[in-house]
PDB file of C-alpha atoms in Angstrom:
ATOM      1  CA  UNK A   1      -9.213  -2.933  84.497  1.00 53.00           C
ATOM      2  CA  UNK A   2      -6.575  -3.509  82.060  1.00 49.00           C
ATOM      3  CA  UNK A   3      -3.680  -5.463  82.897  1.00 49.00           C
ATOM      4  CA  UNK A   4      -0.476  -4.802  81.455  1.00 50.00           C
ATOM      5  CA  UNK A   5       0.012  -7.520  79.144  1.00 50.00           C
ATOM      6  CA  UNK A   6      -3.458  -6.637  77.951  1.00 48.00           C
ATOM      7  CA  UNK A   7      -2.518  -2.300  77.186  1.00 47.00           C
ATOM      8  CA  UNK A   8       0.712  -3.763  75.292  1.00 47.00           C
ATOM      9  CA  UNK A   9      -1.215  -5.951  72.959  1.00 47.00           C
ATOM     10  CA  UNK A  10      -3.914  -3.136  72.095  1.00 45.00           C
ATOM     11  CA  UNK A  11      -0.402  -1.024  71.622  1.00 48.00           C
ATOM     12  CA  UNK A  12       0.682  -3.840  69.033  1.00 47.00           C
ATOM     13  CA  UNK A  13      -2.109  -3.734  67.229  1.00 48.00           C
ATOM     14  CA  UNK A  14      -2.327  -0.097  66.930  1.00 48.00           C
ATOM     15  CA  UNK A  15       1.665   0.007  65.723  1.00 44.00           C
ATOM     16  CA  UNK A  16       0.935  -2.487  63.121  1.00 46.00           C
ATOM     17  CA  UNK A  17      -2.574  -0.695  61.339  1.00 43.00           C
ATOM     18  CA  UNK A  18      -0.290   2.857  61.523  1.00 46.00           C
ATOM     19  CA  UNK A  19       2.811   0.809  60.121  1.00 45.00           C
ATOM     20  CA  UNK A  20       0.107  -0.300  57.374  1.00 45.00           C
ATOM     21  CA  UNK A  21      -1.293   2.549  56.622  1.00 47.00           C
ATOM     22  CA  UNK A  22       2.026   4.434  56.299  1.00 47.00           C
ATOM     23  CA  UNK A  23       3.414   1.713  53.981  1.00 45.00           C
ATOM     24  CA  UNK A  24       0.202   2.206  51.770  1.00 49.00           C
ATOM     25  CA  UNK A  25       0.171   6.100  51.880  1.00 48.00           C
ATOM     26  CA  UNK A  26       3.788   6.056  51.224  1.00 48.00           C
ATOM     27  CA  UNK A  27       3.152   3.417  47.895  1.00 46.00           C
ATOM     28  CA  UNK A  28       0.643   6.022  46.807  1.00 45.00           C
ATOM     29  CA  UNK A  29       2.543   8.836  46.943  1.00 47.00           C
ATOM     30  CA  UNK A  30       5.938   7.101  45.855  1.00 48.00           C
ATOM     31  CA  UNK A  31       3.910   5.914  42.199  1.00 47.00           C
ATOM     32  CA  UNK A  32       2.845   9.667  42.732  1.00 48.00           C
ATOM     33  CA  UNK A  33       6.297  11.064  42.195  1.00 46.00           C
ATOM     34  CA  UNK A  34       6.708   8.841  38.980  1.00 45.00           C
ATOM     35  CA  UNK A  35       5.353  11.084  36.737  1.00 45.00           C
ATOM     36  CA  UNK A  36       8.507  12.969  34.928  1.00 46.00           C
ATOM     37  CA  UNK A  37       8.504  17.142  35.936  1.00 46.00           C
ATOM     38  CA  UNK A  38       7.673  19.482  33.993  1.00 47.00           C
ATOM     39  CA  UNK A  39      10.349  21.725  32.511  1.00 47.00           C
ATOM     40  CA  UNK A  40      10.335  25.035  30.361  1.00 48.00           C
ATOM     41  CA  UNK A  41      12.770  24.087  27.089  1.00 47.00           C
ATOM     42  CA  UNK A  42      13.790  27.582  27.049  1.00 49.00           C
ATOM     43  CA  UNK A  43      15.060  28.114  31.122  1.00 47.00           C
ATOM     44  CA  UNK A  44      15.853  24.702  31.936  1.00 49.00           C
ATOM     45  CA  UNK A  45      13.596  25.660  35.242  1.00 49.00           C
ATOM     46  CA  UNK A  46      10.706  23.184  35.895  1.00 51.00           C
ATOM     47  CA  UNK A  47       8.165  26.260  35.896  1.00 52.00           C
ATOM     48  CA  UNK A  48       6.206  26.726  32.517  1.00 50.00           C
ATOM     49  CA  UNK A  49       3.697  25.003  30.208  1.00 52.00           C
ATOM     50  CA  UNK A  50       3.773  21.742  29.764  1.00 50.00           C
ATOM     51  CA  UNK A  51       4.973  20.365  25.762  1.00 49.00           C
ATOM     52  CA  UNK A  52       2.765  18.477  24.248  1.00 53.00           C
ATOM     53  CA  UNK A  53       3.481  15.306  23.452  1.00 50.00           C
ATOM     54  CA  UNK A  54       1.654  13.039  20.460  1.00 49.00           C
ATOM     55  CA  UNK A  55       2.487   9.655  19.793  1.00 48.00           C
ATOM     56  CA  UNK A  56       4.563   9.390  16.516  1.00 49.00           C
ATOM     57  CA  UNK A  57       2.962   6.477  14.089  1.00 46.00           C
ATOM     58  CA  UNK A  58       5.278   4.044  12.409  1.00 45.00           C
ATOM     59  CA  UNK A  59       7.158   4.967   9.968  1.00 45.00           C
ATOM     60  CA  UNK A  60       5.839   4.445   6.664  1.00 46.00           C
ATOM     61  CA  UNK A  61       7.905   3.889   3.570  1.00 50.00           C
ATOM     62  CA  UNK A  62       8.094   7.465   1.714  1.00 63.00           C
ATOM     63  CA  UNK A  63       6.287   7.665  -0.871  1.00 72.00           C
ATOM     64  CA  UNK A  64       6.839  10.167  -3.869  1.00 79.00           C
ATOM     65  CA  UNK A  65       3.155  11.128  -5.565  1.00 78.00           C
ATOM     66  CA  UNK A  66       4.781  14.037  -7.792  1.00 84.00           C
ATOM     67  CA  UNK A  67       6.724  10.867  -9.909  1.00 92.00           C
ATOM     68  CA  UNK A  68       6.188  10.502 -13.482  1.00 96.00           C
ATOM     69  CA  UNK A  69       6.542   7.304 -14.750  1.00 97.00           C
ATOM     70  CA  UNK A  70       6.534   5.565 -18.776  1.00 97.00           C
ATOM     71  CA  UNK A  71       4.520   3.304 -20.062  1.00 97.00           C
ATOM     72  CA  UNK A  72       6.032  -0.214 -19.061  1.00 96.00           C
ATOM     73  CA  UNK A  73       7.316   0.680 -16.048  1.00 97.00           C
ATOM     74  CA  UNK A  74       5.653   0.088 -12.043  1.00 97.00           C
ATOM     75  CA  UNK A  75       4.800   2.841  -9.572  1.00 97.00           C
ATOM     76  CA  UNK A  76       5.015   1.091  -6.415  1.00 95.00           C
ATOM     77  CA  UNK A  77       2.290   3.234  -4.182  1.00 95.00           C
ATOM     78  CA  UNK A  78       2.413   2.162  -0.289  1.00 94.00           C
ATOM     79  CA  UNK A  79      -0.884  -0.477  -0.761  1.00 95.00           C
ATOM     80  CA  UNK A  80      -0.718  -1.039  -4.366  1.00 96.00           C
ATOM     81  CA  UNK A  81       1.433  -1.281  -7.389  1.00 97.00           C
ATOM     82  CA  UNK A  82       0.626   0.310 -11.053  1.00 98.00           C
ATOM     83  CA  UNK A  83       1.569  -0.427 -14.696  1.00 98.00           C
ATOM     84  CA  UNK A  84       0.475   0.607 -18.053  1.00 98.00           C
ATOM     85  CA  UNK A  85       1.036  -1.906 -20.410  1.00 97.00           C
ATOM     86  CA  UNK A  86       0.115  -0.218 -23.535  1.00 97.00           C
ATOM     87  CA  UNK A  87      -1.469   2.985 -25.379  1.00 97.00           C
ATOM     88  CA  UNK A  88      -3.652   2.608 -28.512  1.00 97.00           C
ATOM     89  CA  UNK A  89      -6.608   4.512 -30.265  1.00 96.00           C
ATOM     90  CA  UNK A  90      -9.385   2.243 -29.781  1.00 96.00           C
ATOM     91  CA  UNK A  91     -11.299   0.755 -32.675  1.00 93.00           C
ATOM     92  CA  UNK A  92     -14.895   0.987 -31.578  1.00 92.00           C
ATOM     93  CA  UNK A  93     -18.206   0.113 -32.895  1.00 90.00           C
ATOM     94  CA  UNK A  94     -20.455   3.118 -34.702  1.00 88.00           C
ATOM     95  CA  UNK A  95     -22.760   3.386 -31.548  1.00 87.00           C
ATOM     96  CA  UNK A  96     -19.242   4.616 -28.976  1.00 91.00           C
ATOM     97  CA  UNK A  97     -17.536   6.591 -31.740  1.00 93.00           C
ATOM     98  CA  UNK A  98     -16.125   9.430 -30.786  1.00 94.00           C
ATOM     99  CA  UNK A  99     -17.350  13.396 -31.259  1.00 94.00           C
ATOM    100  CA  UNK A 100     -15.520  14.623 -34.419  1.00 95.00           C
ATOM    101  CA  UNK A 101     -12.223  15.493 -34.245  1.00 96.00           C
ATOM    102  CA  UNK A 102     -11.724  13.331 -30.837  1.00 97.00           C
ATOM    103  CA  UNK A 103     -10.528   9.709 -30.327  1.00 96.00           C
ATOM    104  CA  UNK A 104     -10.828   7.024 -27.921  1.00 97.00           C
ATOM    105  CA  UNK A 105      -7.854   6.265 -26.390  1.00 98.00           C
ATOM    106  CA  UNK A 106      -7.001   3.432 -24.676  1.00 97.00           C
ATOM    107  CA  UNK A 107      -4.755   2.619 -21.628  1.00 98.00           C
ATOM    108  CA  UNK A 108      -4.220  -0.808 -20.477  1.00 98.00           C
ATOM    109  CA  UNK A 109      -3.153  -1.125 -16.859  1.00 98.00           C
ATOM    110  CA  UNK A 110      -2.247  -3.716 -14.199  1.00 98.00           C
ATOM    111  CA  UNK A 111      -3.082  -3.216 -10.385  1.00 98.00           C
ATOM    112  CA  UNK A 112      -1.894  -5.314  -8.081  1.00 97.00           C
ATOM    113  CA  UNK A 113      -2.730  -4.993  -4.455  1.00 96.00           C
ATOM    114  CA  UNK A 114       0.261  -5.017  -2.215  1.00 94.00           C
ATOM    115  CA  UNK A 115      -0.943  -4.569   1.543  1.00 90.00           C
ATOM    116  CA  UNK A 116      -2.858  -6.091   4.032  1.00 90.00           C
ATOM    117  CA  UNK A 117      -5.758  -4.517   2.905  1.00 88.00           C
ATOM    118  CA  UNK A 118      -8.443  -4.454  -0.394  1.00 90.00           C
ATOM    119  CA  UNK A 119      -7.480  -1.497  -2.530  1.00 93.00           C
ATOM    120  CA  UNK A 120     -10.507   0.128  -4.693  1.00 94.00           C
ATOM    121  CA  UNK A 121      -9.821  -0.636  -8.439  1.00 97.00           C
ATOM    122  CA  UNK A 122     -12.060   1.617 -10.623  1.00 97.00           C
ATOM    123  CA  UNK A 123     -11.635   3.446 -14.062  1.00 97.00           C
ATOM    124  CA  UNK A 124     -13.296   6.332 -12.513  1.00 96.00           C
ATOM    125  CA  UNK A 125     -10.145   7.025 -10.757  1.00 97.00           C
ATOM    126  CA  UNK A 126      -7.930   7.485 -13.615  1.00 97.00           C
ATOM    127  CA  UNK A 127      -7.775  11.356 -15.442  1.00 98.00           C
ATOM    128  CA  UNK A 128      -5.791  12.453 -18.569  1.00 98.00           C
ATOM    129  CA  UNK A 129      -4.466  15.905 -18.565  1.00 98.00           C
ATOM    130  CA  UNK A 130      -2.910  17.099 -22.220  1.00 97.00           C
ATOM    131  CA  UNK A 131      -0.352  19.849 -22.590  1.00 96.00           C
ATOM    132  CA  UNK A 132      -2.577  22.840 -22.518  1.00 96.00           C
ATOM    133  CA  UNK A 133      -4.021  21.850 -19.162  1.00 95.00           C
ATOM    134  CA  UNK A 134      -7.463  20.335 -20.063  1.00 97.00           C
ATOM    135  CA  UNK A 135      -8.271  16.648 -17.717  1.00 97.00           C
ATOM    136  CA  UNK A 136     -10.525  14.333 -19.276  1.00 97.00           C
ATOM    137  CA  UNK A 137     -12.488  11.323 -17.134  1.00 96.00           C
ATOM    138  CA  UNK A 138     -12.943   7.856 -18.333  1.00 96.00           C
ATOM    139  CA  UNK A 139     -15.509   6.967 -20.449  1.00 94.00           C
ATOM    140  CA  UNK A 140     -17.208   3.610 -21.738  1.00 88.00           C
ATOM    141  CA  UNK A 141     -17.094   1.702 -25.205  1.00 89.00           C
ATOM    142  CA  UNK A 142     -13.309   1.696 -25.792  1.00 93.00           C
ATOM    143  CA  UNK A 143     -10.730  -1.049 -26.150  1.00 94.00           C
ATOM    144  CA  UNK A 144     -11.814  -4.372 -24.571  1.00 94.00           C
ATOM    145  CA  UNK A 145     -11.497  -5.830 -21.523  1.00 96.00           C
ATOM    146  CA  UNK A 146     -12.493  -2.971 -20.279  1.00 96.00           C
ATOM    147  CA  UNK A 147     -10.597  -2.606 -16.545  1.00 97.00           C
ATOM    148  CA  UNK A 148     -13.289  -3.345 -14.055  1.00 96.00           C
ATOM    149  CA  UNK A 149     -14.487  -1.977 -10.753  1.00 95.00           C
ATOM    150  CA  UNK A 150     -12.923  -4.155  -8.253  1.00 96.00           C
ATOM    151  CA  UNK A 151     -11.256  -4.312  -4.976  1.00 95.00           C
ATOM    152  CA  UNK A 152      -7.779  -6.329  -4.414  1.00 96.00           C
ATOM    153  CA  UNK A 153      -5.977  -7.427  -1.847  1.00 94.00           C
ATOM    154  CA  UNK A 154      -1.921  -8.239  -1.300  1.00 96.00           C
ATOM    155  CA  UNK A 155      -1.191 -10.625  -4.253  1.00 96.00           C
ATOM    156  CA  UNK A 156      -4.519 -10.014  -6.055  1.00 96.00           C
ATOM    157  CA  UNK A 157      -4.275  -8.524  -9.632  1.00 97.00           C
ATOM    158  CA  UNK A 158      -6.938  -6.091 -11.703  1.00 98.00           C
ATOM    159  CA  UNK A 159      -6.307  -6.192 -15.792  1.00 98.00           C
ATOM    160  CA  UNK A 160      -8.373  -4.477 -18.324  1.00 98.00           C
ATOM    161  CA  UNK A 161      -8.699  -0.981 -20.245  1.00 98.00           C
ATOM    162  CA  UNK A 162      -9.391   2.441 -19.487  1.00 98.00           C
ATOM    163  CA  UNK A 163     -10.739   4.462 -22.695  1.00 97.00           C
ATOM    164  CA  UNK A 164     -10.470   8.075 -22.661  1.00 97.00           C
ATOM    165  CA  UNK A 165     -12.524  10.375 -25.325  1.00 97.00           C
ATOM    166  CA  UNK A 166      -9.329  12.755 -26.262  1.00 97.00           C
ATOM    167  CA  UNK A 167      -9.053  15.600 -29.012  1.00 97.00           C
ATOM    168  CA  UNK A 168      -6.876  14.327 -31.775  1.00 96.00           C
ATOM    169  CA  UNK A 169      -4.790  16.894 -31.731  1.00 96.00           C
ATOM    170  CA  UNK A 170      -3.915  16.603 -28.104  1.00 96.00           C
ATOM    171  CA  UNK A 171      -0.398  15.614 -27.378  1.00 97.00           C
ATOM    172  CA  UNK A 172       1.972  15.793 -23.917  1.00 97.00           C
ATOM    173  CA  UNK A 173      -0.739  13.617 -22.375  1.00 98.00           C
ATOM    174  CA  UNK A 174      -0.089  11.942 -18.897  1.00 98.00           C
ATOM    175  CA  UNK A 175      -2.410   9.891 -16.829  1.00 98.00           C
ATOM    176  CA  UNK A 176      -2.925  10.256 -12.934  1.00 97.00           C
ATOM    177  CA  UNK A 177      -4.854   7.618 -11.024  1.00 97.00           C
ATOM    178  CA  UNK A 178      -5.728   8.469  -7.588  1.00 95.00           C
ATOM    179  CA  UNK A 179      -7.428   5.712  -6.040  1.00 93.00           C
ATOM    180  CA  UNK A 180      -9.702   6.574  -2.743  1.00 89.00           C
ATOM    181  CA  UNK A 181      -7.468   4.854   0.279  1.00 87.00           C
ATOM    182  CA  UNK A 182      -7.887   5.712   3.933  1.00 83.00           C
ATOM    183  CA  UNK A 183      -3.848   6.512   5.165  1.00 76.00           C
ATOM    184  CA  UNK A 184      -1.807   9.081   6.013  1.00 73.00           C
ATOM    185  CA  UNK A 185      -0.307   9.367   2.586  1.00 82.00           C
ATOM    186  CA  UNK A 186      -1.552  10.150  -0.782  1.00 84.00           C
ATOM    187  CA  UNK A 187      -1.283   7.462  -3.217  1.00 93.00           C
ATOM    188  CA  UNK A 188      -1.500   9.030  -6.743  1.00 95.00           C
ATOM    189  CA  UNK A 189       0.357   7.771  -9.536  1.00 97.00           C
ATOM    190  CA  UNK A 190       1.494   9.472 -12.725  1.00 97.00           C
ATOM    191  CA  UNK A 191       2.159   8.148 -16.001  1.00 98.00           C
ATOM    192  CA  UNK A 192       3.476   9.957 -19.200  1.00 97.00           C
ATOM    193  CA  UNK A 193       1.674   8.258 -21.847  1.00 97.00           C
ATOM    194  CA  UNK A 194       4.355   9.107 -24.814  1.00 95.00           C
ATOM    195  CA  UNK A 195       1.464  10.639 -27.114  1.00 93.00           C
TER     196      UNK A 195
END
């Protein structure tokens, strides 16, 4: 026995969980709809493949690796900053002398960190290439202080000298150092030495 009073509050109640249930299957679908549609570039018609889209990274300041700088002056790399301060045949004792007809060479650089991160400071990373093509690797018992293996961070300086074991003879000489960073961008420097 239901009374009419009673049919019409049961009718209520029903009205208000549809009324709910719409309003949440309609939010659904409505953030549904949100998502842009997918067009072909080519027709302008929204059938075709959807273009892939990959996030851009900040821009970073560009950076020229190919460069050739002079003694005295500073390659500014994206986390550090390079200068050679001078050239100059190393006088060394009897026991680091040189194979006949080379000398040691020495290259005094600065390297001064300029990001928010350590940079890797190590002879190893420095090369000398001559005229005719031939690279030659650092080498120990040169000119002293001899640069050390070190990391820096922004405002933190390295000092010292690299010695290279060079032919005499060799001339057009240029030094790259390419220091191991993780980034996006190669950070080699180049240096004519003026020999």
């Amino acid at each position: 026995h239901f009374s009419k009073d009673s049919s019409m509050h049961t009718r209520s109640r029903s009205f208000t969980v549809f009324a709910a249930t719409a309003l949440i299957a309609g939010a659904l679908l409505a953030c549904k709809k949100k998502t842009p549609p997918t067009t072909d570039p080519g027709t302008g018609t929204g059938a075709g493949p959807t273009p892939t889209v990959t996030p851009t990274a900040p821009p970073t300041p560009s950076f020229d690796s190919s460069k050739l700088y002079k003694v005295g002056e500073t390659a500014k790399a994206p986390d550090f900053t390079m200068a050679i301060e001078n050239v100059k045949e190393c006088k060394v004792p009897y026991y680091f002398k040189a194979k006949k007809g080379n000398i040691k060479l020495g290259v005094e650089v600065q390297i001064e960190g300029s990001a928010d991160k350590d940079v890797p400071v190590n002879p190893f990373y420095a090369k000398v290439t001559d005229g005719d093509g031939y690279s030659y690797t650092s080498t120990f018992g040169g000119c002293d202080p001899e640069l050390k293996s070190v990391r820096v961070n922004k405002g933190e300086k390295a000092k010292g000298w690299i010695t290279f074991e060079v032919p005499q003879k060799a001339s057009n000489l240029k030094l790259t150092y390419n220091p191991f960073i993780v980034s996006t961008v190669k950070q080699e420097v180049k240096f004519d030495l003026g020999r």
